[in-house]
Amino acid sequence: MTLTQDAAAAALREIDAAQAQSRALFNYSKASPYLVLWGTLWVAVGVMTAASPANTGWFWLVADLIGFAACIYFIRRDRPKVSQPRTLATFRFVGIALVIAGFFAAVQALFGPATGTQTMALAALMVSAIYMGMGLWVGARYVAIGLLLLALTFVGVFVVPDQAVAFISVAGGLTLALGGLWMRRA
Amino acid sequence: MSADPIHAPNEVIHQSVRLKIMSALNALPRTESLDFARLKAITGATDGNLGAHLNTLEQAGYVKIDKDFVGKKPRTTAIITASGRSAFENHVAYLRDILDNISSS
């Protein structure tokens, strides 16, 4: 059997499409626990913030520590077993977390004191931008989740400004958690 | 020194559904598998059709199929073998050679 140029080109296109879809599905399945984890934490903080707005900062500190520890556990559990040692995977995650925290702190330092709503909106917009950017490389579901989070952030700030922190936490958290479940079912 | 060109397609792999299965499995890290439902989504094949093509690939030694239970639900997963990866890469090289030869002639 000999193939024509057209048949070879068509086969290579099929290969590219199947590989892209496979990578996206694999990535979704690996990302799902992280979205469910952080979404649940956001919802919990939102509910507690609605009950006790003065303690929002403490709630986020505890939630971030829990999320950080759980992410390290997931990363060490799910790392590629042959190619990546546990410590390297952990260092990479810590590095990414430091970059994000550093960027967040730098923005706050440059733009001056921020209200709770502005701080919450900035965090949500960062997460939204990260997901939309990832989605352009990995898969459309990230883009959808990022876009919804972006829209909900603006709804929180402009439609319910008095409850924006709690609203963005709960609605954004639900978006992340349900998005994670959506990815797991992909 | 370049490798010898491959002069024929791999007829086990070249069939459309099997090509998609091998492409999907080859795109994953070496220790990772894909379950039946995701392979169905990628190939667009029916259950019976996909099962038959997986068996063909397993008999050729290109994939390894595992069956287990998640709770009470049966789960079938497939992972590409080392010889499957090698055969797939040779087949892709053959396809690229066809295009390269025509574009350089």
Coordinates of C-alpha atoms in Angstrom, one line a residue:
Chain A
M1 CA 0.0 0.0 0.0
T2 CA 1.3 3.4 -0.9
L3 CA -0.3 6.7 0.2
T4 CA -0.8 9.8 -1.8
Q5 CA 0.3 13.2 -0.6
D6 CA -3.4 14.1 0.2
A7 CA -3.9 11.0 2.2
A8 CA -0.7 11.5 4.1
A9 CA -1.6 15.2 4.8
A10 CA -5.1 14.1 6.0
A11 CA -3.7 11.5 8.3
L12 CA -1.3 14.0 9.8
R13 CA -4.2 16.4 10.4
E14 CA -6.1 13.5 12.1
I15 CA -3.1 12.8 14.3
D16 CA -2.7 16.5 15.3
A17 CA -6.4 16.8 16.2
A18 CA -6.5 13.5 18.2
Q19 CA -3.4 14.5 20.1
A20 CA -4.7 18.0 20.9
Q21 CA -8.0 16.5 22.2
S22 CA -6.2 13.8 24.2
R23 CA -3.9 16.4 25.9
A24 CA -6.9 18.6 26.7
L25 CA -8.9 15.8 28.2
F26 CA -5.8 14.6 30.2
N27 CA -5.1 18.1 31.4
Y28 CA -8.8 18.6 32.4
S29 CA -8.7 15.4 34.5
K30 CA -5.5 16.5 36.3
A31 CA -6.8 20.1 36.9
S32 CA -10.2 19.1 38.1
P33 CA -9.2 18.5 41.8
Y34 CA -7.5 21.9 42.0
L35 CA -10.5 23.7 40.8
V36 CA -12.9 21.9 43.1
L37 CA -10.5 22.5 46.0
W38 CA -10.1 26.2 45.4
G39 CA -13.7 26.7 44.5
T40 CA -14.8 25.1 47.8
L41 CA -12.4 27.3 49.7
W42 CA -13.7 30.4 48.0
V43 CA -17.3 29.5 48.8
A44 CA -16.4 28.8 52.4
V45 CA -14.6 32.2 52.7
G46 CA -17.5 34.0 51.0
V47 CA -20.1 32.5 53.4
M48 CA -17.9 33.3 56.4
T49 CA -17.3 36.8 55.1
A50 CA -21.0 37.4 54.8
A51 CA -21.4 36.5 58.4
S52 CA -18.3 38.4 59.7
P53 CA -16.9 40.9 57.2
A54 CA -14.3 42.2 59.6
N55 CA -12.5 38.9 59.6
T56 CA -12.2 38.4 55.8
G57 CA -8.4 38.8 55.8
W58 CA -8.1 36.0 58.4
F59 CA -10.5 33.8 56.5
W60 CA -8.4 34.2 53.3
L61 CA -5.2 33.5 55.2
V62 CA -6.4 30.2 56.5
A63 CA -8.0 29.3 53.2
D64 CA -4.8 30.0 51.3
L65 CA -2.8 27.9 53.7
I66 CA -5.2 25.0 53.4
G67 CA -5.2 25.4 49.6
F68 CA -1.5 25.7 49.4
A69 CA -0.9 22.5 51.5
A70 CA -3.5 20.5 49.6
C71 CA -2.0 21.6 46.2
I72 CA 1.4 20.4 47.4
Y73 CA -0.2 17.1 48.3
F74 CA -1.9 16.8 44.8
I75 CA 1.3 17.7 43.0
R76 CA 3.4 15.2 44.9
R77 CA 0.7 12.5 44.3
D78 CA 0.2 13.3 40.6
R79 CA 3.6 14.2 39.3
P80 CA 4.8 12.2 36.2
K81 CA 6.3 9.3 38.0
V82 CA 9.3 8.6 35.8
S83 CA 10.4 12.0 34.6
Q84 CA 9.9 14.4 37.6
P85 CA 11.1 13.9 41.1
R86 CA 8.7 15.0 43.9
T87 CA 11.0 17.8 45.1
L88 CA 11.2 19.3 41.7
A89 CA 7.4 19.3 41.2
T90 CA 7.0 20.9 44.7
F91 CA 9.6 23.5 44.0
R92 CA 8.0 24.4 40.7
F93 CA 4.6 24.9 42.5
V94 CA 6.1 27.0 45.3
G95 CA 7.9 29.1 42.6
I96 CA 4.6 29.7 40.7
A97 CA 2.8 30.6 44.0
L98 CA 5.6 33.0 44.9
V99 CA 5.4 34.7 41.4
I100 CA 1.7 35.1 41.7
A101 CA 1.9 36.4 45.3
G102 CA 4.7 38.7 44.3
F103 CA 2.8 40.1 41.4
F104 CA -0.3 40.6 43.6
A105 CA 1.8 42.4 46.3
A106 CA 3.6 44.6 43.7
V107 CA 0.3 45.7 42.2
Q108 CA -1.0 46.6 45.6
A109 CA 2.2 48.5 46.4
L110 CA 2.1 50.5 43.2
F111 CA -1.5 51.4 43.2
G112 CA -1.7 52.2 46.9
P113 CA -4.1 51.1 49.7
A114 CA -7.0 49.1 48.3
T115 CA -10.4 48.4 49.7
G116 CA -11.5 44.8 50.4
T117 CA -13.6 44.9 47.3
Q118 CA -10.7 46.0 45.1
T119 CA -8.4 43.4 46.6
M120 CA -11.0 40.6 46.1
A121 CA -11.7 41.8 42.5
L122 CA -8.0 41.9 41.7
A123 CA -7.5 38.3 43.0
A124 CA -10.5 37.1 41.0
L125 CA -9.3 38.9 37.8
M126 CA -5.9 37.4 38.2
V127 CA -7.3 33.9 38.4
S128 CA -9.6 34.7 35.5
A129 CA -6.8 35.9 33.3
I130 CA -4.6 32.9 34.2
Y131 CA -7.4 30.5 33.2
M132 CA -8.2 32.3 30.0
G133 CA -4.5 32.4 29.1
M134 CA -4.1 28.7 29.9
G135 CA -7.2 27.9 27.9
L136 CA -5.7 29.3 24.7
W137 CA -3.0 26.6 25.0
V138 CA -4.7 23.8 26.7
G139 CA -8.5 23.7 26.2
A140 CA -11.6 25.8 25.7
R141 CA -13.1 24.9 29.1
Y142 CA -10.5 27.0 30.9
V143 CA -11.5 30.0 28.8
A144 CA -15.2 29.5 29.6
I145 CA -14.4 29.3 33.3
G146 CA -12.2 32.4 33.2
L147 CA -14.8 34.4 31.2
L148 CA -17.5 33.5 33.7
L149 CA -15.3 34.4 36.6
L150 CA -14.5 37.7 34.9
A151 CA -18.2 38.5 34.4
L152 CA -19.1 37.6 38.0
T153 CA -16.4 39.8 39.3
F154 CA -17.8 42.8 37.4
V155 CA -21.3 41.9 38.6
G156 CA -20.0 41.8 42.2
V157 CA -18.3 45.2 42.0
F158 CA -20.9 47.1 40.0
V159 CA -24.2 45.4 40.8
V160 CA -23.8 44.4 44.5
P161 CA -21.0 46.7 45.7
D162 CA -21.9 46.4 49.4
Q163 CA -21.6 42.6 49.3
A164 CA -19.0 42.4 46.5
V165 CA -16.4 40.4 48.5
A166 CA -18.9 37.8 49.7
F167 CA -20.6 37.7 46.3
I168 CA -17.3 37.2 44.3
S169 CA -16.1 34.6 46.8
V170 CA -19.3 32.6 46.6
A171 CA -20.2 33.0 42.9
G172 CA -16.6 32.7 41.8
G173 CA -16.0 29.7 44.1
L174 CA -19.0 28.0 42.6
T175 CA -17.8 28.7 39.1
L176 CA -14.4 27.1 40.0
A177 CA -15.9 24.1 41.8
L178 CA -18.5 23.4 39.2
G179 CA -15.9 24.1 36.4
G180 CA -13.7 21.5 38.1
L181 CA -16.5 18.9 38.0
W182 CA -17.2 19.8 34.4
M183 CA -13.6 19.2 33.5
R184 CA -13.6 15.8 35.3
R185 CA -16.6 14.7 33.2
A186 CA -14.9 15.8 29.9
Chain B
M1 CA 23.8 10.2 8.9
S2 CA 20.0 10.0 8.4
A3 CA 17.8 7.0 9.2
D4 CA 16.6 4.9 6.3
P5 CA 13.3 6.1 5.0
I6 CA 10.3 3.9 5.7
H7 CA 8.7 2.7 2.5
A8 CA 5.3 1.5 3.6
P9 CA 2.6 2.6 6.0
N10 CA 1.9 0.6 9.1
E11 CA -1.5 -1.0 8.1
V12 CA -2.5 -1.8 11.6
I13 CA -2.1 1.8 12.7
H14 CA -3.2 3.6 9.5
Q15 CA -6.9 2.7 9.8
S16 CA -8.6 5.9 10.8
V17 CA -10.0 4.9 14.2
R18 CA -6.8 3.1 15.2
L19 CA -4.8 6.1 14.1
K20 CA -6.8 8.3 16.4
I21 CA -6.4 5.8 19.3
M22 CA -2.7 5.6 18.8
S23 CA -2.3 9.4 18.4
A24 CA -4.3 10.0 21.6
L25 CA -2.4 7.5 23.6
N26 CA 1.0 8.6 22.3
A27 CA 0.2 12.2 23.3
L28 CA 0.1 11.2 27.0
P29 CA 3.0 10.9 29.4
R30 CA 4.5 7.4 29.4
T31 CA 2.8 6.1 32.5
E32 CA -0.7 7.5 31.8
S33 CA -3.6 5.7 30.2
L34 CA -7.0 6.9 28.7
D35 CA -10.3 5.4 29.7
F36 CA -12.8 4.0 27.2
A37 CA -15.2 6.9 27.5
R38 CA -12.5 9.5 26.6
L39 CA -11.2 7.3 23.7
K40 CA -14.8 7.2 22.4
A41 CA -15.0 11.0 22.6
I42 CA -11.7 11.3 20.7
T43 CA -12.4 8.7 18.0
G44 CA -16.1 9.2 17.6
A45 CA -16.5 5.4 17.3
T46 CA -19.3 3.3 18.8
D47 CA -18.6 1.0 21.8
G48 CA -18.4 -2.1 19.6
N49 CA -16.2 -0.5 17.0
L50 CA -13.8 1.0 19.5
G51 CA -13.6 -2.3 21.4
A52 CA -12.7 -4.2 18.2
H53 CA -10.0 -1.7 17.1
L54 CA -8.5 -1.8 20.6
N55 CA -8.4 -5.5 20.4
T56 CA -6.6 -5.3 17.1
L57 CA -4.0 -2.9 18.6
E58 CA -3.6 -5.1 21.6
Q59 CA -3.0 -8.2 19.5
A60 CA -0.3 -6.3 17.6
G61 CA 1.3 -5.5 20.9
Y62 CA 0.8 -1.7 20.5
V63 CA -1.5 -1.1 23.5
K64 CA -2.2 -2.7 26.8
I65 CA -5.8 -2.9 28.0
D66 CA -6.7 -3.0 31.6
K67 CA -10.1 -3.7 33.1
D68 CA -11.0 -2.9 36.7
F69 CA -13.9 -1.5 38.7
V70 CA -14.4 2.0 40.1
G71 CA -16.9 1.3 42.9
K72 CA -19.3 -1.0 41.1
K73 CA -18.7 0.5 37.6
P74 CA -16.5 -1.4 35.3
R75 CA -13.7 0.7 33.7
T76 CA -11.5 -0.1 30.7
T77 CA -8.3 1.8 30.2
A78 CA -5.7 1.6 27.4
I79 CA -2.0 2.6 27.6
I80 CA 0.4 2.6 24.7
T81 CA 3.3 0.1 24.9
A82 CA 7.0 0.9 24.0
S83 CA 6.7 -1.0 20.7
G84 CA 3.4 0.8 20.0
R85 CA 5.1 4.2 20.5
S86 CA 8.0 3.1 18.3
A87 CA 5.6 1.8 15.6
F88 CA 3.5 5.0 15.8
E89 CA 6.5 7.3 15.5
N90 CA 7.7 5.3 12.4
H91 CA 4.3 5.6 10.8
V92 CA 4.3 9.4 11.4
A93 CA 7.8 9.6 9.9
Y94 CA 6.6 7.7 6.9
L95 CA 3.7 10.2 6.5
R96 CA 6.1 13.2 6.8
D97 CA 8.5 11.6 4.3
I98 CA 5.7 11.5 1.7
L99 CA 5.0 15.2 2.2
D100 CA 8.7 16.1 2.4
N101 CA 9.6 14.2 -0.8
I102 CA 6.8 15.8 -2.8
S103 CA 7.6 19.3 -1.5
S104 CA 11.3 18.9 -2.3
S105 CA 10.9 17.4 -5.8

